[in-house]
Each structure stands twice: as structure tokens, then as C-alpha cells.
Amino acid sequence: MSHVGAREMRAIEEAAFLRGVDPGELMDRAGEGIAARLLDHFPLPGTAIAYLGKGNNAGDALVALEILQRAGWQIALRSAHPESEWSPLSRARLDRLGMPPREVPPHPARPLLLLDGLLGIGAKGPLRPPLSVLAEEMRELRQSHGAIIAAMDLPSGLDSDSGELHAGGVIADLNLTVGIPKSGLLTDSAAGATGRLFLIPLDDLPIPDRPGLQLITPATIHGLLPPRPHQFHKGDAGRVAILAGSEGMSGAAALTSTAALHAGAGLVTLHLGPDTSISTPPEIMVTRSPDRVREAFTTRADARIIGPGLGKADDTTRKSLLDHLADNDLPTILDADALNWIAEAKRLDLLGSQYLITPHPGEFSRLAPDLADLPRAEAAARFVERHPCTLLLKGARTLIASPDEEMRINSTGHAGMASGGQGDVLAGVCGALLASGHTPMDAATLAAWLCGRAAERAITYGDESPESTTATHTISNLGGAFTDWRERRR
């Protein structure tokens, strides 16, 4: 799966119309897909207000609004232009809805959802009145009244090719891109304006099959989570050996091992030093040894996780780890302090194809200081050209890169994941998926999506907010995230 700019998207749409595809039916399917994602994301009805320009993405918003109303939502419309100036398709959807634009209700039911249908993919430059007036109203409701903004295709004011957000542009919390991902949505500059990315696939708008950055969704990357055979046993599920934790940082080891357990590992063994105290679920095997590095590399395992919470160790321990990494051929996650030790020792030559590394931006800058200021996709591509490992580069848009494979970019998650321990959970999920037989690229792909989706579910189905979401909440929602992937609902 690839992505397109505005000109190519219009050409794909025109080719569909020349084949006989009805533009109105295509709009209806787009609006239905948008509504389905919104109803999944908000299980209880609230108030939805559509902010409308005069183009066809206003029609997409109106179709979605009609379906939300049937599902019990209160609805309202805010229009930037007289109806006589609207596109014919949008006017027809307004007639079908049967209500005129009106003011925002004084006491709207919650959640308060704002549908951004002001501008489409062809718009360039800053927003001007009357569009800028409605965009400012949306910003105020988001900032001061807890409203959630869902963009139709892309946020108004965001350049669909470059990802630049022009002056007065809308900052969305959810972005529902129709048919094919737009190139600008996948850029570093767009990450702060797009929020959670949803793809609304449409059979009549085929996604170009060509090299390029691939958006991770269940609808576009198939076959990664087949049903387990009925005769499955824990050996088939995989054994994970974890070298993590130290005195004062035992939480990292507990989160990593618990996440591996909840991500389906058949047997999880946590290797600690002799004096590290820890509390873990009873299903996790905990071993303590003065030479835990050797124990972690000699115990029977299908995958290893090395690094979370290792802390500051003596030179002997560090040398032992580097020596074992040089001899290791088992699929292995390298995270946190393992990456810092490799960077300090300047041993990036160890990063072969058996390793999946999971740095955050600070760790990546220590591994490759000359790449740290480049655009993230370019930096990731250059890194795996030098070092034939699989790289999961964390961030608001997690990137996954590996030599000779198309780079992937994650679509799930929210700002509440900017909290301690989320990286430990990600490492544990990666390890469980590696142990079950996934390639490092596919394990990283699934883990990034599942952890982001689990954190979303903590808000959708629990009492959490972005501020209160913790790594433990992410772990407890992993089961639902697995189900969402299998059912291709997100």
C-alpha cells in the first residue's frame, strides 16, 4: 500500500468516474465508512456538529452526520457559505438530511464531536474568512470545552502533499482519510495536526501498488494474526527470555514481562540479579543469578528481550553482554539501556538481522548522532542501510524500517502514551510476537499498532483520559486490541 498527493488522487477519482462509478454513491460509501469508524470510537452517543465548506468533503460529513443521528446522536450544522454555493452533491445530502445550518446547542450532550468538512485536498494556503471564523470556533470548543475534532480526509488548512499546516488550519484529534492515504498526512510536519489516523478504504479507488511508506492498518496489512490451531500448546506460542530490571528499576522488568505474557507468549522467563526485588504475575518464571547475562543467553528461548531498566552496570557486565550479543543468532529485542551500552561502546557493528531495536528519539540520537536532525523517515532509511537490523523508531508516528522492505508508519495511539513504561510494554509485545514466529518487521508492525490501539481502548472503554493513561492500562487492554486487528474494525 502506498500514498498519493492531491493531483494523483483526483486522477484516480476521475478514472473511477470514467469507469461508470457514480460520484454520489462513492460519497455515500465514504460517509458510511467515516460514520462506522466514529461509532466504533465513541460507543455512547453524544453531540456531533458538522463544520461545512462548499466542496464535496462537506457531503462526506453530512452523510456521516445522518448515520450518527440514526444512532442516537444529537446533530447540528455550521456552514461557511450559502447553500446556493455548495457543490451539487453536498446540497443533495443536505436536502436528504432535512435540517438547516444552525448555532451550536448551548448544552450539548457529551462527547462533543466536531466534523471538519471545511476544505478538501486541493486547498492551498492559509484559511480566510468565512472559513477561518469557523475554524477558530472549532479551536475554541476544543481548547475550552473538551470538543474532539474529526477531520474528513485531512484537517482543513493542511497541505495534502507537503503536510504543512497553514495559518488558521485545524488541529484534528482524529483524521479519517478516504480511499488512499494522502502523502502529507505521513510527514513529520503533519503529526501535530492529524491525531489518530483512520483509513476508509473504498473498492472503487484502488490503492497504488508501488514502493513507498506504508500506513499500518488491519485493512492494508493482511494475514499477521491468523487463528491459533486448536491443538496449539505453549511451546508453539513461544518462549521469551527477558534480561531487564535492576535495583530501583524493577518496574521496567515487571511491565516488559507482563506485556509479553498478555501478548500471547507461551512461557516468559525473567532473568534478574540476585538482589532485585520485584512483583510479577505468577505465570512469569523469575530467576536470579549473579551471572544473569549468561543465564539469559543460555536458557531455552525462541526470542529474547534485552535492556529495559538494566541501569548502570559494571564494565564486566557490559562486556559480557556485548560478547553474548556478538555470538547470538536468536531473534532479539534490544531496548533502552542495551542500546545505550551499545552506543557508548561504539559497537553498532553488532546490529545484524537477528535484532529488532526499539529506540526513542534520544536513544536514536546516541546511536546515530549524524542522523538525528534529518526527517525521521530519511533517518530511519539511512540507519538500516548502515546496519542490517530492524528499526522501530518511536514517536507520535512510530516508524518501522528494515533493509529491503518497505518502511511502515503506525496509525494508532494518543498523547497519553507519553508516560513512563510504555516503551517497556512495547518491548514485551514485540518479544512475544517474535517468539511466536513473526519476522522482526511484522512483530514490530503488529506491536506498534496493538499498543497504540490498547491505549485508545483505555480511554474509549474505561474511565481514563490521556492524562491518566498508564502503561498498565495499555497492558490490560491488549486483548481487545488483538480482537480489533483480527476483526479489521479499525
C-alpha positions as a printed NumPy array, in Angstrom:
array([[  0.   ,   0.   ,   0.   ],
       [  1.258,   3.472,  -0.853],
       [  0.092,   7.085,  -0.59 ],
       [ -0.821,   9.81 ,  -3.054],
       [ -0.767,  13.562,  -3.471],
       [ -3.729,  15.73 ,  -4.394],
       [ -3.188,  15.615,  -8.166],
       [ -2.885,  11.829,  -8.289],
       [ -5.91 ,  11.406,  -6.003],
       [ -8.028,  13.496,  -8.327],
       [ -6.806,  11.458, -11.304],
       [ -7.756,   8.209,  -9.55 ],
       [-11.224,   9.578,  -8.805],
       [-11.694,  10.747, -12.401],
       [-10.644,   7.327, -13.699],
       [-13.261,   5.733, -11.42 ],
       [-15.994,   8.03 , -12.761],
       [-14.983,   7.212, -16.355],
       [-15.431,   3.519, -15.474],
       [-19.013,   4.278, -14.507],
       [-18.672,   4.749, -10.754],
       [-21.404,   7.101,  -9.539],
       [-19.922,  10.08 ,  -7.621],
       [-22.918,  10.233,  -5.283],
       [-22.662,   6.556,  -4.402],
       [-18.93 ,   6.976,  -3.779],
       [-19.657,   9.893,  -1.43 ],
       [-22.237,   7.825,   0.423],
       [-19.793,   4.94 ,   0.916],
       [-17.13 ,   7.347,   2.139],
       [-19.546,   8.897,   4.647],
       [-20.745,   5.475,   5.766],
       [-17.155,   4.363,   6.373],
       [-16.404,   7.514,   8.334],
       [-19.506,   7.034,  10.463],
       [-18.645,   3.392,  11.136],
       [-15.197,   4.369,  12.457],
       [-16.675,   7.123,  14.612],
       [-19.324,   4.827,  16.09 ],
       [-16.593,   2.301,  16.918],
       [-14.52 ,   5.015,  18.547],
       [-17.401,   6.506,  20.554],
       [-19.593,   3.686,  21.915],
       [-22.057,   6.102,  23.569],
       [-23.851,   8.809,  21.581],
       [-23.251,  12.485,  22.195],
       [-23.421,  15.613,  20.036],
       [-21.943,  15.861,  16.541],
       [-21.601,  19.216,  14.783],
       [-20.537,  19.344,  11.145],
       [-18.48 ,  22.362,  10.046],
       [-19.058,  22.674,   6.327],
       [-17.42 ,  24.381,   3.395],
       [-18.894,  24.217,  -0.075],
       [-16.94 ,  21.271,  -1.509],
       [-17.603,  17.558,  -1.612],
       [-15.931,  16.746,   1.695],
       [-18.816,  18.659,   3.263],
       [-21.015,  15.992,   1.679],
       [-18.924,  13.242,   3.306],
       [-19.517,  14.936,   6.664],
       [-23.256,  15.219,   6.033],
       [-23.574,  11.509,   5.196],
       [-21.687,  10.638,   8.39 ],
       [-23.877,  13.051,  10.374],
       [-27.043,  11.423,   9.048],
       [-25.854,   7.995,  10.241],
       [-24.794,   9.366,  13.637],
       [-28.253,  10.865,  14.059],
       [-29.864,   7.47 ,  13.41 ],
       [-27.547,   6.029,  16.078],
       [-28.903,   8.426,  18.696],
       [-26.558,  11.404,  18.377],
       [-27.736,  14.993,  18.625],
       [-26.59 ,  16.814,  15.497],
       [-26.081,  20.372,  14.263],
       [-24.581,  22.098,  11.221],
       [-22.342,  25.151,  10.845],
       [-21.862,  26.438,   7.302],
       [-19.272,  28.832,   5.917],
       [-21.15 ,  29.604,   2.701],
       [-24.741,  29.951,   1.497],
       [-26.214,  26.661,   0.339],
       [-26.533,  28.04 ,  -3.189],
       [-22.722,  27.978,  -3.429],
       [-22.325,  24.368,  -2.345],
       [-21.42 ,  21.555,  -4.715],
       [-24.485,  19.761,  -6.113],
       [-23.611,  16.53 ,  -4.3  ],
       [-23.314,  18.291,  -0.94 ],
       [-26.594,  20.155,  -1.467],
       [-28.313,  16.851,  -2.225],
       [-27.003,  15.353,   1.049],
       [-28.213,  18.412,   2.957],
       [-31.672,  18.014,   1.414],
       [-31.68 ,  14.368,   2.433],
       [-30.727,  15.267,   5.99 ],
       [-33.581,  17.759,   6.087],
       [-32.248,  20.356,   8.522],
       [-30.755,  23.827,   8.03 ],
       [-27.439,  25.052,   9.475],
       [-27.844,  26.448,  12.975],
       [-25.925,  27.561,  16.046],
       [-24.081,  25.2  ,  18.374],
       [-26.556,  23.953,  21.028],
       [-25.964,  25.668,  24.406],
       [-25.749,  22.429,  26.418],
       [-24.588,  19.683,  24.049],
       [-24.522,  16.069,  25.18 ],
       [-21.053,  14.578,  25.542],
       [-18.898,  13.595,  23.805],
       [-18.901,  16.743,  21.708],
       [-17.64 ,  15.78 ,  18.256],
       [-16.825,  18.345,  15.571],
       [-16.669,  17.092,  11.972],
       [-14.221,  19.194,   9.974],
       [-15.586,  19.385,   6.434],
       [-14.405,  22.901,   5.63 ],
       [-11.776,  22.181,   2.95 ],
       [-10.697,  19.27 ,   0.782],
       [ -7.379,  18.   ,  -0.556],
       [ -6.92 ,  20.657,  -3.223],
       [ -6.88 ,  23.653,  -0.876],
       [ -3.668,  25.669,  -0.557],
       [ -2.559,  28.494,   1.68 ],
       [ -3.921,  29.984,   4.925],
       [ -7.593,  29.874,   5.83 ],
       [ -9.505,  33.09 ,   5.192],
       [-12.954,  34.277,   6.271],
       [-15.537,  32.871,   6.447],
       [-13.703,  29.53 ,   6.78 ],
       [-11.211,  30.902,   9.298],
       [-14.074,  32.085,  11.52 ],
       [-15.497,  28.56 ,  11.784],
       [-12.026,  27.073,  12.229],
       [-11.453,  29.438,  15.147],
       [-14.796,  28.393,  16.645],
       [-13.705,  24.761,  16.433],
       [-10.372,  25.556,  18.077],
       [-12.124,  27.367,  20.929],
       [-14.521,  24.464,  21.537],
       [-11.584,  22.05 ,  21.54 ],
       [ -9.418,  24.17 ,  23.83 ],
       [-12.031,  25.268,  26.347],
       [-14.965,  22.853,  26.112],
       [-13.392,  19.442,  25.581],
       [-14.587,  19.025,  21.987],
       [-12.974,  16.368,  19.784],
       [-12.275,  17.282,  16.161],
       [-12.567,  14.624,  13.444],
       [-11.23 ,  15.678,  10.042],
       [-12.86 ,  14.496,   6.829],
       [ -9.919,  13.206,   4.745],
       [ -7.434,  15.7  ,   6.219],
       [ -7.536,  18.725,   8.53 ],
       [ -8.617,  21.927,   6.781],
       [ -5.542,  24.009,   6.08 ],
       [ -3.154,  21.036,   5.911],
       [ -1.349,  20.726,   2.581],
       [ -2.136,  17.241,   1.288],
       [  1.249,  16.963,  -0.437],
       [  3.742,  18.568,   1.976],
       [  1.94 ,  18.115,   5.302],
       [  2.414,  21.802,   6.161],
       [ -0.347,  23.251,   8.342],
       [ -1.087,  26.734,   7.059],
       [ -2.091,  29.669,   9.241],
       [ -5.517,  29.201,  10.774],
       [ -5.518,  25.482,   9.972],
       [ -7.464,  22.956,  12.033],
       [ -5.753,  20.682,  14.558],
       [ -7.673,  17.401,  14.492],
       [ -7.799,  14.64 ,  17.07 ],
       [ -8.992,  12.03 ,  14.568],
       [ -8.245,  12.004,  10.855],
       [-10.389,   9.841,   8.592],
       [ -8.623,   9.682,   5.237],
       [-10.797,   8.389,   2.405],
       [ -9.73 ,   5.767,  -0.119],
       [ -5.973,   6.218,  -0.108],
       [ -3.665,   7.85 ,   2.469],
       [ -2.644,  11.349,   1.418],
       [  1.106,  11.906,   1.287],
       [  1.062,  14.938,   3.548],
       [ -0.569,  13.014,   6.389],
       [  2.51 ,  10.795,   6.752],
       [  5.068,  13.59 ,   7.104],
       [  6.743,  14.704,  10.304],
       [  5.215,  18.168,   9.96 ],
       [  1.653,  16.793,   9.906],
       [  1.893,  14.69 ,  13.069],
       [  0.877,  17.541,  15.359],
       [ -2.271,  18.336,  13.376],
       [ -3.685,  14.95 ,  12.413],
       [ -4.069,  12.932,  15.611],
       [ -5.195,   9.327,  15.18 ],
       [ -5.185,   8.206,  11.53 ],
       [ -8.01 ,   6.084,  10.132],
       [ -8.158,   4.77 ,   6.583],
       [-11.591,   4.489,   4.951],
       [-10.9  ,   2.016,   2.11 ],
       [-13.081,   2.174,  -0.985],
       [-13.008,  -0.625,  -3.557],
       [-13.553,   1.825,  -6.407],
       [-10.416,   3.813,  -5.5  ],
       [ -7.605,   1.242,  -5.737],
       [ -4.502,   1.909,  -3.688],
       [ -1.398,   2.093,  -5.918],
       [  0.794,  -0.987,  -5.565],
       [  4.243,   0.563,  -5.524],
       [  7.145,   1.174,  -3.187],
       [  6.68 ,   3.82 ,  -0.535],
       [  5.889,   4.467,   3.088],
       [  3.126,   2.077,   4.165],
       [  0.4  ,   3.063,   6.656],
       [ -0.237,   0.282,   9.175],
       [ -3.905,  -0.667,   9.389],
       [ -5.678,  -4.05 ,   9.555],
       [ -7.298,  -3.253,   6.194],
       [ -3.988,  -2.883,   4.39 ],
       [ -1.605,  -5.387,   6.016],
       [ -3.185,  -8.827,   5.984],
       [ -2.518, -12.244,   7.455],
       [ -0.444, -11.291,  10.501],
       [ -2.769, -12.762,  13.154],
       [ -4.334, -15.991,  11.887],
       [ -6.444, -18.013,  14.368],
       [ -4.454, -20.311,  16.586],
       [ -4.833, -24.006,  15.695],
       [ -6.988, -25.921,  18.146],
       [ -4.098, -28.233,  19.065],
       [ -1.852, -25.275,  19.961],
       [  0.332, -25.563,  23.1  ],
       [  2.651, -23.235,  24.982],
       [  5.684, -24.401,  23.049],
       [  4.003, -23.282,  19.845],
       [  3.211, -19.914,  21.419],
       [  6.911, -19.335,  22.025],
       [  9.349, -18.954,  24.895],
       [ 10.627, -15.488,  25.765],
       [ 13.76 , -14.85 ,  27.819],
       [ 13.98 , -11.348,  29.283],
       [ 17.074,  -9.635,  30.653],
       [ 15.725,  -6.495,  32.298],
       [ 15.454,  -4.581,  35.534],
       [ 17.836,  -3.552,  38.266],
       [ 17.554,  -2.263,  41.797],
       [ 15.371,   0.828,  41.648],
       [ 14.151,  -0.003,  38.124],
       [ 12.362,  -3.295,  38.661],
       [  9.15 ,  -1.776,  37.276],
       [ 10.564,  -1.89 ,  33.755],
       [ 11.17 ,  -5.624,  34.069],
       [  7.694,  -6.213,  35.518],
       [  5.993,  -4.279,  32.71 ],
       [  8.035,  -5.944,  29.967],
       [  7.427,  -9.475,  31.2  ],
       [  3.739,  -8.856,  31.927],
       [  3.221,  -7.38 ,  28.457],
       [  4.894, -10.407,  26.863],
       [  2.549, -12.643,  28.834],
       [ -0.548, -10.689,  27.755],
       [  0.636, -10.626,  24.126],
       [  0.44 , -14.409,  23.946],
       [  3.868, -15.754,  24.831],
       [  3.692, -19.393,  25.918],
       [  6.427, -19.147,  28.561],
       [  8.092, -15.998,  29.921],
       [ 11.311, -16.185,  31.925],
       [ 12.63 , -13.04 ,  33.576],
       [ 16.345, -13.01 ,  34.444],
       [ 17.268, -10.758,  37.382],
       [ 20.274, -10.103,  39.527],
       [ 20.413, -11.751,  42.964],
       [ 19.256,  -8.678,  44.896],
       [ 16.486,  -7.248,  42.712],
       [ 13.066,  -7.337,  44.35 ],
       [ 10.06 ,  -7.45 ,  42.072],
       [  6.374,  -8.317,  41.889],
       [  5.141, -10.097,  38.785],
       [  2.132, -12.227,  37.836],
       [  2.541, -15.862,  38.969],
       [  2.655, -17.096,  35.363],
       [  6.07 , -15.474,  34.868],
       [  9.134, -17.517,  35.791],
       [ 11.647, -15.366,  37.675],
       [ 15.256, -16.49 ,  38.006],
       [ 18.028, -14.741,  39.937],
       [ 21.708, -15.21 ,  39.278],
       [ 24.954, -13.305,  39.848],
       [ 25.664, -14.   ,  36.152],
       [ 22.239, -13.299,  34.754],
       [ 23.617, -12.225,  31.37 ],
       [ 24.944, -15.735,  30.738],
       [ 21.72 , -17.251,  32.069],
       [ 19.596, -15.138,  29.739],
       [ 21.617, -16.2  ,  26.713],
       [ 21.83 , -19.893,  27.552],
       [ 18.277, -20.596,  28.703],
       [ 15.993, -22.193,  26.136],
       [ 14.094, -19.487,  24.247],
       [ 12.574, -18.588,  20.902],
       [ 13.177, -14.865,  21.366],
       [ 14.947, -12.581,  23.808],
       [ 14.302,  -9.09 ,  25.143],
       [ 17.366,  -7.251,  26.409],
       [ 17.56 ,  -3.859,  28.021],
       [ 14.547,  -2.366,  29.844],
       [ 15.66 ,  -0.983,  33.194],
       [ 19.153,  -2.526,  33.166],
       [ 20.504,   0.727,  34.549],
       [ 24.17 ,   1.355,  35.179],
       [ 26.21 ,  -1.84 ,  35.315],
       [ 29.906,  -2.508,  35.882],
       [ 32.318,  -2.897,  32.984],
       [ 32.41 ,  -6.684,  33.361],
       [ 28.654,  -6.987,  32.959],
       [ 28.64 ,  -4.68 ,  29.951],
       [ 31.459,  -6.569,  28.257],
       [ 29.683,  -9.858,  28.903],
       [ 26.516,  -8.554,  27.281],
       [ 28.344,  -7.249,  24.213],
       [ 30.202, -10.543,  23.832],
       [ 26.97 , -12.528,  24.025],
       [ 25.297, -10.213,  21.526],
       [ 28.155, -10.854,  19.112],
       [ 27.575, -14.629,  19.314],
       [ 23.774, -14.511,  19.397],
       [ 21.695, -15.667,  16.418],
       [ 18.274, -15.815,  18.136],
       [ 15.643, -13.146,  17.294],
       [ 16.186, -10.482,  19.956],
       [ 14.719,  -7.152,  21.003],
       [ 17.273,  -4.54 ,  22.052],
       [ 15.742,  -1.684,  24.022],
       [ 16.613,   1.106,  26.434],
       [ 19.88 ,   0.55 ,  28.304],
       [ 21.058,  -2.204,  25.95 ],
       [ 21.021,   0.404,  23.182],
       [ 22.754,   2.955,  25.386],
       [ 25.517,   0.461,  26.209],
       [ 25.98 ,  -0.341,  22.512],
       [ 26.166,   3.372,  21.684],
       [ 28.669,   4.086,  24.476],
       [ 30.857,   1.176,  23.371],
       [ 30.516,   2.175,  19.699],
       [ 29.51 ,  -1.397,  18.848],
       [ 26.836,  -0.751,  16.259],
       [ 28.523,  -3.458,  14.198],
       [ 26.583,  -5.905,  16.39 ],
       [ 23.232,  -4.845,  14.894],
       [ 22.601,  -7.711,  12.49 ],
       [ 19.376,  -9.056,  11.014],
       [ 18.505, -11.019,  14.173],
       [ 17.995,  -7.777,  16.105],
       [ 14.918,  -5.597,  16.409],
       [ 15.885,  -2.344,  18.094],
       [ 13.314,  -0.005,  19.655],
       [ 14.907,   3.389,  20.415],
       [ 13.082,   6.54 ,  21.387],
       [ 14.431,   9.747,  19.773],
       [ 17.038,  10.324,  22.484],
       [ 18.41 ,   6.784,  22.218],
       [ 18.418,   7.035,  18.431],
       [ 20.44 ,  10.265,  18.596],
       [ 23.041,   8.454,  20.698],
       [ 23.195,   5.587,  18.217],
       [ 23.371,   7.847,  15.143],
       [ 24.03 ,  11.479,  16.092],
       [ 24.637,  12.436,  12.457],
       [ 21.102,  11.29 ,  11.503],
       [ 19.157,  12.694,  14.431],
       [ 18.229,  16.023,  12.794],
       [ 17.054,  14.548,   9.49 ],
       [ 13.384,  13.92 ,   8.694],
       [ 12.531,  10.753,  10.594],
       [ 11.771,   8.569,   7.575],
       [ 15.029,   9.561,   5.913],
       [ 16.974,   8.958,   9.135],
       [ 15.417,   5.522,   9.594],
       [ 16.128,   4.524,   5.988],
       [ 19.773,   5.579,   6.243],
       [ 20.216,   3.785,   9.556],
       [ 19.1  ,   0.388,   8.248],
       [ 21.262,   0.872,   5.16 ],
       [ 24.245,   1.003,   7.539],
       [ 23.086,  -1.639,   9.993],
       [ 21.01 ,  -4.628,   8.745],
       [ 18.705,  -4.761,  11.768],
       [ 15.012,  -3.907,  12.042],
       [ 14.442,  -0.442,  13.491],
       [ 11.311,   0.592,  15.373],
       [ 11.752,   4.332,  15.851],
       [  9.303,   5.51 ,  18.498],
       [  7.393,   8.749,  18.26 ],
       [  3.968,  10.242,  17.614],
       [  4.158,   8.323,  14.318],
       [  6.23 ,   5.224,  15.053],
       [  8.309,   4.154,  12.05 ],
       [  9.448,   0.609,  11.275],
       [ 12.319,   0.092,   8.84 ],
       [ 14.327,  -2.899,   7.709],
       [ 16.727,  -3.487,   4.802],
       [ 14.994,  -4.496,   1.553],
       [ 11.468,  -3.948,   2.975],
       [  9.071,  -1.048,   2.589],
       [  9.057,   1.263,   5.592],
       [  5.873,   1.298,   7.664],
       [  4.283,   4.024,   9.773],
       [  1.855,   3.423,  12.62 ],
       [ -1.65 ,   4.886,  12.761],
       [ -2.722,   4.269,  16.382],
       [ -2.142,   5.805,  19.805],
       [ -2.593,   9.139,  21.555],
       [ -0.634,  11.679,  23.57 ],
       [ -1.427,   9.837,  26.806],
       [  1.227,   7.301,  25.831],
       [  3.859,   9.905,  26.686],
       [  4.296,   8.281,  30.096],
       [  6.809,   6.034,  31.788],
       [  6.732,   2.334,  30.976],
       [  5.008,   2.445,  27.583],
       [  8.276,   1.528,  25.868],
       [  8.716,  -1.443,  28.224],
       [  5.247,  -2.675,  27.242],
       [  6.089,  -2.296,  23.566],
       [  9.281,  -4.33 ,  24.006],
       [  7.339,  -7.103,  25.735],
       [  4.732,  -7.281,  22.99 ],
       [  7.442,  -7.311,  20.327],
       [  9.172, -10.177,  22.132],
       [  6.025, -12.289,  22.369],
       [  5.297, -11.819,  18.66 ],
       [  8.891, -12.647,  17.709],
       [  8.765, -15.812,  19.813],
       [  5.568, -16.933,  18.077],
       [  7.314, -16.904,  14.712],
       [  6.706, -13.431,  13.286],
       [  9.533, -11.772,  11.405],
       [ 11.108,  -8.792,  13.158],
       [  9.377,  -6.446,  10.684],
       [  5.946,  -7.969,  11.248],
       [  6.442,  -8.259,  15.014],
       [  7.325,  -4.566,  15.198],
       [  4.405,  -3.644,  12.929],
       [  1.841,  -5.501,  15.   ],
       [  3.284,  -4.435,  18.348],
       [  3.231,  -0.735,  17.477],
       [ -0.36 ,  -0.909,  16.253],
       [ -1.586,  -3.095,  19.138],
       [ -0.029,  -0.968,  21.882],
       [ -1.428,   2.222,  20.363],
       [ -4.849,   0.67 ,  19.979],
       [ -4.787,  -0.719,  23.539],
       [ -4.06 ,   2.766,  24.875],
       [ -7.01 ,   4.073,  22.838],
       [ -9.282,   1.422,  24.31 ],
       [ -8.273,   2.513,  27.824],
       [ -9.993,   5.835,  27.048],
       [-12.869,   4.51 ,  24.926],
       [-13.998,   1.712,  27.237],
       [-12.624,   2.827,  30.591],
       [-12.621,   5.947,  32.713],
       [ -9.192,   7.08 ,  31.589],
       [ -8.176,  10.311,  29.887],
       [ -4.93 ,  10.967,  28.003],
       [ -3.52 ,  12.427,  31.2  ],
       [ -4.363,   9.361,  33.306],
       [ -3.485,   6.576,  30.865],
       [ -0.614,   4.423,  32.122],
       [  1.44 ,   1.546,  30.766],
       [ -0.564,  -0.792,  32.987],
       [ -3.758,   0.38 ,  31.275],
       [ -2.178,  -0.42 ,  27.921],
       [ -1.382,  -3.965,  29.053],
       [ -4.884,  -4.558,  30.378],
       [ -6.402,  -3.544,  27.032],
       [ -4.153,  -5.641,  24.779],
       [ -6.739,  -8.413,  24.43 ],
       [ -9.285,  -6.046,  22.928],
       [ -6.648,  -4.617,  20.597],
       [ -5.876,  -8.106,  19.264],
       [ -9.591,  -8.598,  18.617],
       [ -9.856,  -5.258,  16.824],
       [ -6.996,  -6.209,  14.482],
       [ -8.498,  -9.612,  13.684],
       [-11.905,  -8.125,  13.024],
       [-10.353,  -5.361,  10.893],
       [-12.58 ,  -2.81 ,  12.601],
       [-10.045,  -0.013,  12.99 ]])
